[in-house]
């Protein structure tokens, strides 16, 4: 099933979009939002394979919203204005639906999404290779990037992508990879502390209540599911108990 996020500030348009998604057998409605703020909040805690996103919305329009995401899902734009078509394809949108559109047009856009996902899956070779020299190789923006494992500070899940924060790099490296696969490749000096975070334990400077502090600007939460394992790690290394 292809997980979909429907976004439109017009209640009737959103309702129709949801209805169309439910009529396509291989689509699954993962969530819906009436503006970009709600959509961003959804993506922080949930995943979607594709967003059917209106462009003309208050506060932050759909085009700028997609551009602001580090690793957005696939996008099909929906709008009543044809002027955005060229810009839409510049951000690699799968399709562009001009309102009012019918179910047949929506189905054609859904087929394009299905084809794009199928193509990406077939092109996806093993996304990470662990070598003997403390390195990982990951695909990022059509490149293969070498990362020194010991310099990884933490790994952050963003929908279907990971953001690998590396010491000395100005911005994280984004790659299409699951947290489970990353856990399998990383050595035991790394630990998953949250559904969205894996941390390099050698980078931890302080533990304060339910969060880990790497530096003055970087705080990572400890999730309930992972708290016991992390506490056991601390107990094994804690000095000063009687």
CSV table of C-alpha atoms in Angstrom, one decimal:
chain,number,residue,atom,x,y,z
A,1,UNK,CA,0.0,0.0,0.0
A,2,UNK,CA,1.1,3.5,-0.8
A,3,UNK,CA,0.7,5.8,2.3
A,4,UNK,CA,-0.8,9.2,1.4
A,5,UNK,CA,-1.0,12.6,3.1
A,6,UNK,CA,-3.8,14.8,1.9
A,7,UNK,CA,-3.3,18.6,2.3
A,8,UNK,CA,-5.8,21.3,1.4
A,9,UNK,CA,-7.1,24.4,3.2
A,10,UNK,CA,-10.6,24.1,1.6
A,11,UNK,CA,-12.7,21.6,3.6
A,12,UNK,CA,-14.7,20.4,0.6
A,13,UNK,CA,-11.6,20.0,-1.6
A,14,UNK,CA,-9.9,18.1,1.2
A,15,UNK,CA,-13.0,15.8,1.6
A,16,UNK,CA,-13.0,15.1,-2.1
A,17,UNK,CA,-9.2,14.4,-2.1
A,18,UNK,CA,-9.7,11.9,0.8
A,19,UNK,CA,-12.6,10.2,-1.0
A,20,UNK,CA,-10.5,9.8,-4.2
A,21,UNK,CA,-7.6,8.3,-2.2
A,22,UNK,CA,-10.0,5.8,-0.6
A,23,UNK,CA,-11.3,4.8,-4.1
A,24,UNK,CA,-7.9,3.7,-5.4
A,25,UNK,CA,-7.1,0.1,-4.1
A,26,UNK,CA,-3.4,0.5,-3.7
A,27,UNK,CA,-3.5,3.9,-1.9
A,28,UNK,CA,-3.9,4.2,1.9
A,29,UNK,CA,-4.8,7.5,3.7
A,30,UNK,CA,-2.1,8.0,6.3
A,31,UNK,CA,-3.3,11.4,7.3
A,32,UNK,CA,-4.9,14.7,6.3
A,33,UNK,CA,-4.1,18.4,7.0
A,34,UNK,CA,-5.7,21.7,6.3
A,35,UNK,CA,-2.4,23.7,6.2
A,36,UNK,CA,1.3,23.3,5.9
A,37,UNK,CA,1.8,23.6,9.7
A,38,UNK,CA,-0.4,20.6,10.4
A,39,UNK,CA,1.3,18.7,7.6
A,40,UNK,CA,4.7,19.4,9.0
A,41,UNK,CA,3.6,18.2,12.5
A,42,UNK,CA,2.2,15.0,10.9
A,43,UNK,CA,5.5,14.2,9.1
A,44,UNK,CA,7.5,14.7,12.3
A,45,UNK,CA,5.9,11.6,13.9
A,46,UNK,CA,4.5,9.7,10.9
A,47,UNK,CA,5.5,8.6,7.4
A,48,UNK,CA,4.0,9.1,4.0
A,49,UNK,CA,5.0,7.9,0.6
A,50,UNK,CA,3.3,10.7,-1.2
A,51,UNK,CA,1.6,14.0,-0.5
A,52,UNK,CA,-1.3,15.3,-2.5
A,53,UNK,CA,-0.7,18.9,-1.7
A,54,UNK,CA,-2.7,22.1,-2.5
A,55,UNK,CA,-0.5,25.1,-3.4
A,56,UNK,CA,-2.5,28.1,-2.5
A,57,UNK,CA,-2.8,27.9,1.3
A,58,UNK,CA,-2.6,30.6,4.0
A,59,UNK,CA,0.7,31.3,5.9
A,60,UNK,CA,2.9,28.9,4.0
A,61,UNK,CA,1.9,27.8,0.5
A,62,UNK,CA,2.3,24.2,-0.7
A,63,UNK,CA,5.3,24.9,-3.0
A,64,UNK,CA,7.3,26.6,-0.2
A,65,UNK,CA,6.3,23.9,2.2
A,66,UNK,CA,7.7,21.2,0.0
A,67,UNK,CA,10.9,23.2,-0.6
A,68,UNK,CA,11.4,23.6,3.2
A,69,UNK,CA,11.4,19.8,3.8
A,70,UNK,CA,14.8,18.2,4.0
A,71,UNK,CA,13.6,14.9,2.6
A,72,UNK,CA,10.0,15.3,1.4
A,73,UNK,CA,7.8,12.4,0.2
A,74,UNK,CA,6.8,12.2,-3.4
A,75,UNK,CA,4.5,15.2,-4.3
A,76,UNK,CA,1.4,15.6,-6.4
A,77,UNK,CA,0.4,19.3,-6.4
A,78,UNK,CA,-3.3,20.3,-6.6
A,79,UNK,CA,-4.3,23.8,-7.4
A,80,UNK,CA,-6.8,26.0,-9.3
A,81,UNK,CA,-4.0,28.0,-10.9
A,82,UNK,CA,-2.0,26.8,-13.9
A,83,UNK,CA,0.8,29.3,-13.3
A,84,UNK,CA,2.5,27.0,-10.8
A,85,UNK,CA,3.0,24.1,-13.2
A,86,UNK,CA,6.5,24.8,-14.2
A,87,UNK,CA,7.7,25.6,-10.7
A,88,UNK,CA,6.0,22.4,-9.5
A,89,UNK,CA,8.1,20.2,-11.8
A,90,UNK,CA,11.2,22.1,-10.8
A,91,UNK,CA,10.8,20.6,-7.3
A,92,UNK,CA,10.5,17.2,-8.9
A,93,UNK,CA,6.7,16.8,-8.4
A,94,UNK,CA,5.3,13.6,-9.8
A,95,UNK,CA,2.2,15.3,-11.2
A,96,UNK,CA,0.2,18.5,-11.2
A,97,UNK,CA,-3.6,18.3,-10.9
A,98,UNK,CA,-5.5,21.4,-12.0
A,99,UNK,CA,-8.7,21.9,-10.1
A,100,UNK,CA,-11.4,20.9,-10.6
A,101,UNK,CA,-10.2,17.5,-11.4
A,102,UNK,CA,-12.1,14.2,-11.6
A,103,UNK,CA,-11.4,10.7,-10.4
A,104,UNK,CA,-9.9,9.6,-13.7
A,105,UNK,CA,-7.3,12.4,-13.6
A,106,UNK,CA,-6.6,11.5,-10.0
A,107,UNK,CA,-6.2,7.8,-10.9
A,108,UNK,CA,-3.7,8.8,-13.6
A,109,UNK,CA,-1.7,10.8,-11.1
A,110,UNK,CA,-1.8,7.9,-8.6
A,111,UNK,CA,-0.4,5.6,-11.4
A,112,UNK,CA,2.5,7.9,-11.9
A,113,UNK,CA,3.2,7.8,-8.2
A,114,UNK,CA,3.1,4.0,-8.2
A,115,UNK,CA,5.5,3.9,-11.2
A,116,UNK,CA,7.9,6.4,-9.6
A,117,UNK,CA,8.0,4.3,-6.4
A,118,UNK,CA,8.5,1.1,-8.3
A,119,UNK,CA,11.3,2.7,-10.3
A,120,UNK,CA,13.1,3.9,-7.2
A,121,UNK,CA,12.7,0.5,-5.6
A,122,UNK,CA,14.2,-1.3,-8.6
A,123,UNK,CA,17.1,1.2,-8.7
A,124,UNK,CA,17.7,0.8,-5.0
A,125,UNK,CA,20.8,-1.4,-4.5
A,126,UNK,CA,22.1,-2.1,-1.0
A,127,UNK,CA,22.0,1.5,0.3
A,128,UNK,CA,24.9,1.2,2.8
A,129,UNK,CA,28.1,-0.8,2.7
A,130,UNK,CA,30.2,-1.3,5.8
A,131,UNK,CA,33.9,-1.6,5.0
A,132,UNK,CA,36.8,-2.6,7.3
A,133,UNK,CA,38.2,0.9,7.6
A,134,UNK,CA,35.5,2.3,9.9
A,135,UNK,CA,33.5,3.7,6.9
A,136,UNK,CA,30.0,3.6,5.6
A,137,UNK,CA,29.0,4.4,2.0
A,138,UNK,CA,25.6,5.8,1.4
A,139,UNK,CA,23.6,7.1,-1.5
A,140,UNK,CA,22.8,10.8,-1.3
A,141,UNK,CA,21.5,13.0,-4.1
A,142,UNK,CA,22.7,10.6,-6.8
A,143,UNK,CA,26.1,10.4,-5.3
A,144,UNK,CA,27.8,7.7,-3.1
A,145,UNK,CA,29.2,9.4,0.0
A,146,UNK,CA,31.9,7.9,2.3
A,147,UNK,CA,31.3,8.6,6.0
A,148,UNK,CA,33.7,7.8,8.8
A,149,UNK,CA,31.6,6.0,11.4
A,150,UNK,CA,33.4,7.4,14.4
A,151,UNK,CA,32.5,10.9,13.2
A,152,UNK,CA,28.8,10.3,13.1
A,153,UNK,CA,27.2,12.3,16.0
A,154,UNK,CA,23.7,11.0,15.6
A,155,UNK,CA,21.2,9.7,13.0
A,156,UNK,CA,17.7,11.2,12.6
A,157,UNK,CA,14.8,9.6,10.9
A,158,UNK,CA,12.8,11.8,8.6
A,159,UNK,CA,9.9,10.0,7.0
A,160,UNK,CA,11.5,7.3,4.7
A,161,UNK,CA,14.8,9.0,4.8
A,162,UNK,CA,17.7,9.4,7.4
A,163,UNK,CA,19.7,12.5,8.2
A,164,UNK,CA,23.2,11.5,9.3
A,165,UNK,CA,24.8,14.3,11.3
A,166,UNK,CA,28.5,14.1,10.9
A,167,UNK,CA,31.2,15.9,13.0
A,168,UNK,CA,32.7,18.7,10.9
A,169,UNK,CA,30.0,18.7,8.2
A,170,UNK,CA,28.0,21.9,7.8
A,171,UNK,CA,24.7,20.0,7.2
A,172,UNK,CA,23.5,16.4,7.6
A,173,UNK,CA,23.8,13.8,4.8
A,174,UNK,CA,20.3,12.7,3.7
A,175,UNK,CA,19.8,9.1,2.4
A,176,UNK,CA,17.0,6.8,1.6
A,177,UNK,CA,17.4,4.2,4.3
A,178,UNK,CA,15.5,2.7,7.2
A,179,UNK,CA,16.5,3.1,10.9
A,180,UNK,CA,16.5,-0.7,11.2
A,181,UNK,CA,19.1,-1.1,8.4
A,182,UNK,CA,21.3,1.6,9.9
A,183,UNK,CA,21.1,-0.1,13.3
A,184,UNK,CA,22.3,-3.3,11.8
A,185,UNK,CA,25.3,-1.6,10.2
A,186,UNK,CA,26.5,0.6,13.0
A,187,UNK,CA,28.8,-0.8,15.8
A,188,UNK,CA,27.8,-1.2,19.4
A,189,UNK,CA,29.2,2.3,20.2
A,190,UNK,CA,25.8,3.5,18.8
A,191,UNK,CA,22.4,3.1,20.4
A,192,UNK,CA,18.9,3.8,19.4
A,193,UNK,CA,17.4,6.0,22.0
A,194,UNK,CA,14.1,7.0,20.3
A,195,UNK,CA,12.0,5.9,17.3
A,196,UNK,CA,13.6,8.8,15.4
A,197,UNK,CA,17.2,8.9,16.8
A,198,UNK,CA,20.3,6.8,17.0
A,199,UNK,CA,23.2,8.4,19.0
A,200,UNK,CA,26.9,7.8,19.0
A,201,UNK,CA,27.4,7.1,22.7
A,202,UNK,CA,31.0,8.5,22.6
A,203,UNK,CA,29.5,11.9,21.7
A,204,UNK,CA,27.2,12.1,24.7
A,205,UNK,CA,28.3,14.9,27.1
A,206,UNK,CA,25.4,14.8,29.6
A,207,UNK,CA,22.2,13.0,30.4
A,208,UNK,CA,19.5,15.3,31.9
A,209,UNK,CA,16.2,13.6,32.8
A,210,UNK,CA,14.7,12.3,29.6
A,211,UNK,CA,17.2,13.7,27.2
A,212,UNK,CA,20.7,13.4,26.0
A,213,UNK,CA,22.9,16.4,25.5
A,214,UNK,CA,25.6,16.3,22.9
A,215,UNK,CA,26.5,20.0,23.1
A,216,UNK,CA,25.0,23.4,24.0
A,217,UNK,CA,22.7,23.3,21.0
A,218,UNK,CA,21.9,19.6,20.5
A,219,UNK,CA,19.4,17.8,22.8
A,220,UNK,CA,18.0,14.4,21.9
A,221,UNK,CA,14.9,12.9,23.6
A,222,UNK,CA,15.0,9.4,25.1
A,223,UNK,CA,11.9,7.5,24.1
A,224,UNK,CA,9.9,5.4,26.6
A,225,UNK,CA,10.6,2.1,24.6
A,226,UNK,CA,14.4,2.7,24.7
A,227,UNK,CA,14.8,4.2,28.2
A,228,UNK,CA,15.4,0.9,30.0
A,229,UNK,CA,18.2,-0.2,27.6
A,230,UNK,CA,19.9,3.2,27.9
A,231,UNK,CA,19.6,3.1,31.7
A,232,UNK,CA,21.3,-0.3,31.7
A,233,UNK,CA,24.1,1.1,29.6
A,234,UNK,CA,24.5,4.0,32.1
A,235,UNK,CA,24.4,1.6,35.1
A,236,UNK,CA,27.2,-0.5,33.7
A,237,UNK,CA,29.4,2.6,33.5
A,238,UNK,CA,28.3,4.6,36.5
A,239,UNK,CA,30.9,5.3,39.2
A,240,UNK,CA,30.4,6.3,42.8
A,241,UNK,CA,27.6,4.1,43.9
A,242,UNK,CA,28.0,2.5,47.3
